[in-house]
């Protein structure tokens, strides 16, 4: 059973590991928080959120995918129910907006998202978002809040190679080719480096 104590999880959705320290970070959708676990620890520490669901900068709202940026000691968080991507420096008490609407509004324009499930960041600081219910992958150049659709067709589902049906998870390989879990099409698609 799920719970909210520091040795319990409730609807965990994403995980990231620090390759240097081995610390594990877990996004807990049901508790609207990100937990960190030191190596071999059975109890964790809240490092982001944990203040109930909401759009306040100290809150998360059903966080799902996370990306750990070791160089800036921060987590990029797919804030699923708030329709945005936020960056939370580990040790800070609040986040900064990276993509989407600060008030949690959903949309399908180049600056809006609709239930983003995952986020990846490349070595140049560019951000890639699985914009799940817009059925697209959005690319945000480092420092820009204006995204470009690099895969999928906004708002259109399909099963051919150019469409998605609820893209959920993203991962890069060493050549920056992008792999996308296309959930309701029951497949993983590979896209060559953008």
mmCIF file of C-alpha atoms in Angstrom:
data_model
loop_
_atom_site.group_PDB
_atom_site.id
_atom_site.type_symbol
_atom_site.label_atom_id
_atom_site.label_comp_id
_atom_site.label_asym_id
_atom_site.label_seq_id
_atom_site.Cartn_x
_atom_site.Cartn_y
_atom_site.Cartn_z
ATOM 1 C CA UNK A 1 0.000 0.000 0.000
ATOM 2 C CA UNK A 2 1.146 3.509 -0.721
ATOM 3 C CA UNK A 3 1.765 6.074 1.956
ATOM 4 C CA UNK A 4 3.273 9.459 2.668
ATOM 5 C CA UNK A 5 5.927 8.608 5.278
ATOM 6 C CA UNK A 6 9.578 9.031 4.238
ATOM 7 C CA UNK A 7 9.935 5.246 3.900
ATOM 8 C CA UNK A 8 6.831 4.935 1.680
ATOM 9 C CA UNK A 9 5.914 5.839 -1.884
ATOM 10 C CA UNK A 10 2.554 6.634 -3.431
ATOM 11 C CA UNK A 11 2.226 6.337 -7.222
ATOM 12 C CA UNK A 12 5.924 6.652 -8.115
ATOM 13 C CA UNK A 13 6.244 7.679 -11.769
ATOM 14 C CA UNK A 14 9.833 8.614 -12.556
ATOM 15 C CA UNK A 15 13.364 7.919 -11.405
ATOM 16 C CA UNK A 16 16.795 9.481 -11.898
ATOM 17 C CA UNK A 17 20.157 8.457 -10.454
ATOM 18 C CA UNK A 18 23.180 10.610 -9.710
ATOM 19 C CA UNK A 19 26.071 8.790 -11.448
ATOM 20 C CA UNK A 20 28.619 10.295 -9.050
ATOM 21 C CA UNK A 21 27.023 9.778 -5.619
ATOM 22 C CA UNK A 22 24.547 7.029 -6.471
ATOM 23 C CA UNK A 23 21.710 9.044 -4.923
ATOM 24 C CA UNK A 24 18.340 8.012 -6.321
ATOM 25 C CA UNK A 25 15.585 10.555 -7.039
ATOM 26 C CA UNK A 26 11.981 9.367 -7.311
ATOM 27 C CA UNK A 27 8.991 11.395 -8.484
ATOM 28 C CA UNK A 28 5.974 10.523 -6.406
ATOM 29 C CA UNK A 29 2.846 11.563 -8.259
ATOM 30 C CA UNK A 30 0.422 10.653 -5.479
ATOM 31 C CA UNK A 31 2.276 12.676 -2.836
ATOM 32 C CA UNK A 32 3.155 15.549 -5.220
ATOM 33 C CA UNK A 33 6.839 15.424 -4.302
ATOM 34 C CA UNK A 34 10.318 14.283 -5.314
ATOM 35 C CA UNK A 35 12.214 12.079 -2.854
ATOM 36 C CA UNK A 36 15.957 11.438 -2.671
ATOM 37 C CA UNK A 37 17.450 8.207 -1.360
ATOM 38 C CA UNK A 38 21.101 7.785 -0.476
ATOM 39 C CA UNK A 39 22.740 4.495 -1.466
ATOM 40 C CA UNK A 40 21.203 1.551 0.461
ATOM 41 C CA UNK A 41 18.824 3.840 2.396
ATOM 42 C CA UNK A 42 15.271 2.621 2.990
ATOM 43 C CA UNK A 43 14.022 6.064 3.997
ATOM 44 C CA UNK A 44 14.209 9.171 1.850
ATOM 45 C CA UNK A 45 14.189 12.941 2.052
ATOM 46 C CA UNK A 46 11.770 15.315 0.328
ATOM 47 C CA UNK A 47 13.807 17.465 -2.076
ATOM 48 C CA UNK A 48 10.986 19.075 -4.089
ATOM 49 C CA UNK A 49 7.293 19.642 -3.465
ATOM 50 C CA UNK A 50 5.629 17.836 -0.600
ATOM 51 C CA UNK A 51 3.317 20.778 0.085
ATOM 52 C CA UNK A 52 0.183 19.280 -1.433
ATOM 53 C CA UNK A 53 -0.953 19.608 -5.046
ATOM 54 C CA UNK A 54 -1.088 23.047 -6.611
ATOM 55 C CA UNK A 55 0.455 25.634 -8.899
ATOM 56 C CA UNK A 56 2.300 27.600 -6.215
ATOM 57 C CA UNK A 57 6.097 27.649 -6.773
ATOM 58 C CA UNK A 58 6.579 25.543 -3.625
ATOM 59 C CA UNK A 59 4.170 22.860 -4.867
ATOM 60 C CA UNK A 60 4.154 20.158 -7.508
ATOM 61 C CA UNK A 61 1.037 18.764 -9.152
ATOM 62 C CA UNK A 62 1.287 15.043 -9.996
ATOM 63 C CA UNK A 63 4.981 15.064 -11.012
ATOM 64 C CA UNK A 64 5.932 12.271 -13.407
ATOM 65 C CA UNK A 65 9.176 12.224 -15.428
ATOM 66 C CA UNK A 66 12.329 13.765 -13.965
ATOM 67 C CA UNK A 67 15.771 14.570 -15.329
ATOM 68 C CA UNK A 68 18.756 15.157 -13.040
ATOM 69 C CA UNK A 69 21.180 17.811 -14.279
ATOM 70 C CA UNK A 70 24.299 17.073 -12.246
ATOM 71 C CA UNK A 71 26.198 20.163 -13.448
ATOM 72 C CA UNK A 72 23.561 22.582 -12.078
ATOM 73 C CA UNK A 73 22.498 20.307 -9.186
ATOM 74 C CA UNK A 74 18.895 20.562 -10.270
ATOM 75 C CA UNK A 75 15.928 18.447 -11.300
ATOM 76 C CA UNK A 76 13.821 19.100 -14.368
ATOM 77 C CA UNK A 77 10.324 17.900 -13.505
ATOM 78 C CA UNK A 78 7.380 17.081 -15.766
ATOM 79 C CA UNK A 79 4.647 18.684 -13.675
ATOM 80 C CA UNK A 80 1.938 16.609 -15.356
ATOM 81 C CA UNK A 81 -1.276 18.012 -13.835
ATOM 82 C CA UNK A 82 -0.006 21.608 -14.030
ATOM 83 C CA UNK A 83 0.826 21.294 -17.751
ATOM 84 C CA UNK A 84 4.368 22.575 -17.360
ATOM 85 C CA UNK A 85 8.036 21.708 -16.915
ATOM 86 C CA UNK A 86 9.789 23.165 -13.885
ATOM 87 C CA UNK A 87 13.391 23.246 -12.688
ATOM 88 C CA UNK A 88 14.039 22.723 -8.981
ATOM 89 C CA UNK A 89 17.568 23.278 -7.691
ATOM 90 C CA UNK A 90 18.283 20.649 -5.045
ATOM 91 C CA UNK A 91 18.247 22.429 -1.693
ATOM 92 C CA UNK A 92 15.953 25.234 -2.900
ATOM 93 C CA UNK A 93 12.426 25.750 -1.594
ATOM 94 C CA UNK A 94 10.754 26.542 -4.920
ATOM 95 C CA UNK A 95 10.921 25.956 -8.662
ATOM 96 C CA UNK A 96 11.394 28.112 -11.744
ATOM 97 C CA UNK A 97 9.299 27.651 -14.878
ATOM 98 C CA UNK A 98 11.042 26.129 -17.903
ATOM 99 C CA UNK A 99 8.148 25.389 -20.301
ATOM 100 C CA UNK A 100 4.368 25.599 -20.319
ATOM 101 C CA UNK A 101 2.003 27.851 -18.390
ATOM 102 C CA UNK A 102 2.951 29.118 -14.926
ATOM 103 C CA UNK A 103 -0.685 28.906 -13.774
ATOM 104 C CA UNK A 104 -1.204 25.329 -14.968
ATOM 105 C CA UNK A 105 -3.380 26.087 -17.999
ATOM 106 C CA UNK A 106 -3.292 23.481 -20.774
ATOM 107 C CA UNK A 107 -2.976 24.344 -24.441
ATOM 108 C CA UNK A 108 -1.591 23.334 -27.820
ATOM 109 C CA UNK A 109 0.304 26.433 -28.932
ATOM 110 C CA UNK A 110 4.098 26.544 -29.161
ATOM 111 C CA UNK A 111 4.315 27.918 -25.604
ATOM 112 C CA UNK A 112 1.765 25.593 -23.975
ATOM 113 C CA UNK A 113 1.666 21.923 -22.977
ATOM 114 C CA UNK A 114 -1.091 19.398 -22.237
ATOM 115 C CA UNK A 115 -0.203 16.856 -19.530
ATOM 116 C CA UNK A 116 3.534 16.480 -20.224
ATOM 117 C CA UNK A 117 4.714 13.121 -18.890
ATOM 118 C CA UNK A 118 8.484 13.189 -19.365
ATOM 119 C CA UNK A 119 11.415 15.531 -19.927
ATOM 120 C CA UNK A 120 14.985 15.076 -21.178
ATOM 121 C CA UNK A 121 17.800 17.619 -21.425
ATOM 122 C CA UNK A 122 20.748 17.377 -23.803
ATOM 123 C CA UNK A 123 24.328 18.473 -23.067
ATOM 124 C CA UNK A 124 23.630 21.929 -24.578
ATOM 125 C CA UNK A 125 20.726 22.563 -22.197
ATOM 126 C CA UNK A 126 18.007 22.033 -24.813
ATOM 127 C CA UNK A 127 14.814 20.520 -23.408
ATOM 128 C CA UNK A 128 12.692 17.755 -24.958
ATOM 129 C CA UNK A 129 9.161 17.130 -23.666
ATOM 130 C CA UNK A 130 6.746 14.243 -24.179
ATOM 131 C CA UNK A 131 3.644 16.431 -24.530
ATOM 132 C CA UNK A 132 1.328 13.484 -23.980
ATOM 133 C CA UNK A 133 -2.181 14.695 -24.763
ATOM 134 C CA UNK A 134 -1.007 16.974 -27.575
ATOM 135 C CA UNK A 135 0.489 13.767 -29.084
ATOM 136 C CA UNK A 136 3.808 15.422 -29.874
ATOM 137 C CA UNK A 137 7.419 15.864 -28.794
ATOM 138 C CA UNK A 138 8.296 19.487 -28.118
ATOM 139 C CA UNK A 139 11.841 20.873 -28.377
ATOM 140 C CA UNK A 140 12.755 23.962 -26.360
ATOM 141 C CA UNK A 141 16.100 25.522 -27.203
ATOM 142 C CA UNK A 142 18.106 26.378 -24.077
ATOM 143 C CA UNK A 143 16.612 29.486 -22.487
ATOM 144 C CA UNK A 144 13.544 29.612 -24.758
ATOM 145 C CA UNK A 145 9.923 29.167 -23.644
ATOM 146 C CA UNK A 146 8.789 28.823 -27.275
ATOM 147 C CA UNK A 147 8.778 25.185 -28.387
ATOM 148 C CA UNK A 148 9.037 23.480 -31.756
ATOM 149 C CA UNK A 149 7.252 20.234 -32.558
ATOM 150 C CA UNK A 150 9.953 17.790 -33.672
ATOM 151 C CA UNK A 151 7.844 14.614 -33.778
ATOM 152 C CA UNK A 152 4.132 13.937 -33.967
ATOM 153 C CA UNK A 153 1.318 16.198 -35.124
ATOM 154 C CA UNK A 154 -0.258 18.527 -32.560
ATOM 155 C CA UNK A 155 -3.604 17.183 -31.402
ATOM 156 C CA UNK A 156 -3.732 14.378 -33.979
ATOM 157 C CA UNK A 157 -3.375 10.690 -33.099
ATOM 158 C CA UNK A 158 -2.353 7.975 -35.488
ATOM 159 C CA UNK A 159 -0.348 4.790 -35.848
ATOM 160 C CA UNK A 160 1.838 5.641 -38.847
ATOM 161 C CA UNK A 161 5.483 6.657 -38.221
ATOM 162 C CA UNK A 162 4.585 10.373 -38.161
ATOM 163 C CA UNK A 163 1.951 10.237 -35.427
ATOM 164 C CA UNK A 164 1.699 9.238 -31.771
ATOM 165 C CA UNK A 165 -1.051 8.110 -29.492
ATOM 166 C CA UNK A 166 -0.048 9.390 -26.035
ATOM 167 C CA UNK A 167 3.771 9.601 -26.076
ATOM 168 C CA UNK A 168 4.931 9.015 -22.501
ATOM 169 C CA UNK A 169 8.661 8.531 -21.962
ATOM 170 C CA UNK A 170 11.842 9.849 -23.611
ATOM 171 C CA UNK A 171 15.455 8.639 -23.581
ATOM 172 C CA UNK A 172 18.571 9.565 -25.546
ATOM 173 C CA UNK A 173 21.334 7.254 -26.673
ATOM 174 C CA UNK A 174 24.981 8.346 -26.824
ATOM 175 C CA UNK A 175 24.469 9.874 -30.311
ATOM 176 C CA UNK A 176 21.435 11.908 -29.134
ATOM 177 C CA UNK A 177 18.986 9.769 -31.065
ATOM 178 C CA UNK A 178 15.655 10.012 -29.267
ATOM 179 C CA UNK A 179 13.565 7.018 -28.223
ATOM 180 C CA UNK A 180 9.880 7.623 -27.480
ATOM 181 C CA UNK A 181 7.445 5.301 -25.715
ATOM 182 C CA UNK A 182 4.290 5.635 -27.829
ATOM 183 C CA UNK A 183 1.988 4.159 -25.220
ATOM 184 C CA UNK A 184 -1.359 3.566 -26.875
ATOM 185 C CA UNK A 185 0.299 2.443 -30.120
ATOM 186 C CA UNK A 186 2.157 -0.194 -28.066
ATOM 187 C CA UNK A 187 5.559 0.657 -29.518
ATOM 188 C CA UNK A 188 8.823 2.538 -29.068
ATOM 189 C CA UNK A 189 9.878 4.872 -31.877
ATOM 190 C CA UNK A 190 13.429 6.026 -32.636
ATOM 191 C CA UNK A 191 14.122 9.469 -34.059
ATOM 192 C CA UNK A 192 17.538 10.472 -35.359
ATOM 193 C CA UNK A 193 19.326 13.379 -33.673
ATOM 194 C CA UNK A 194 17.417 16.655 -34.085
#
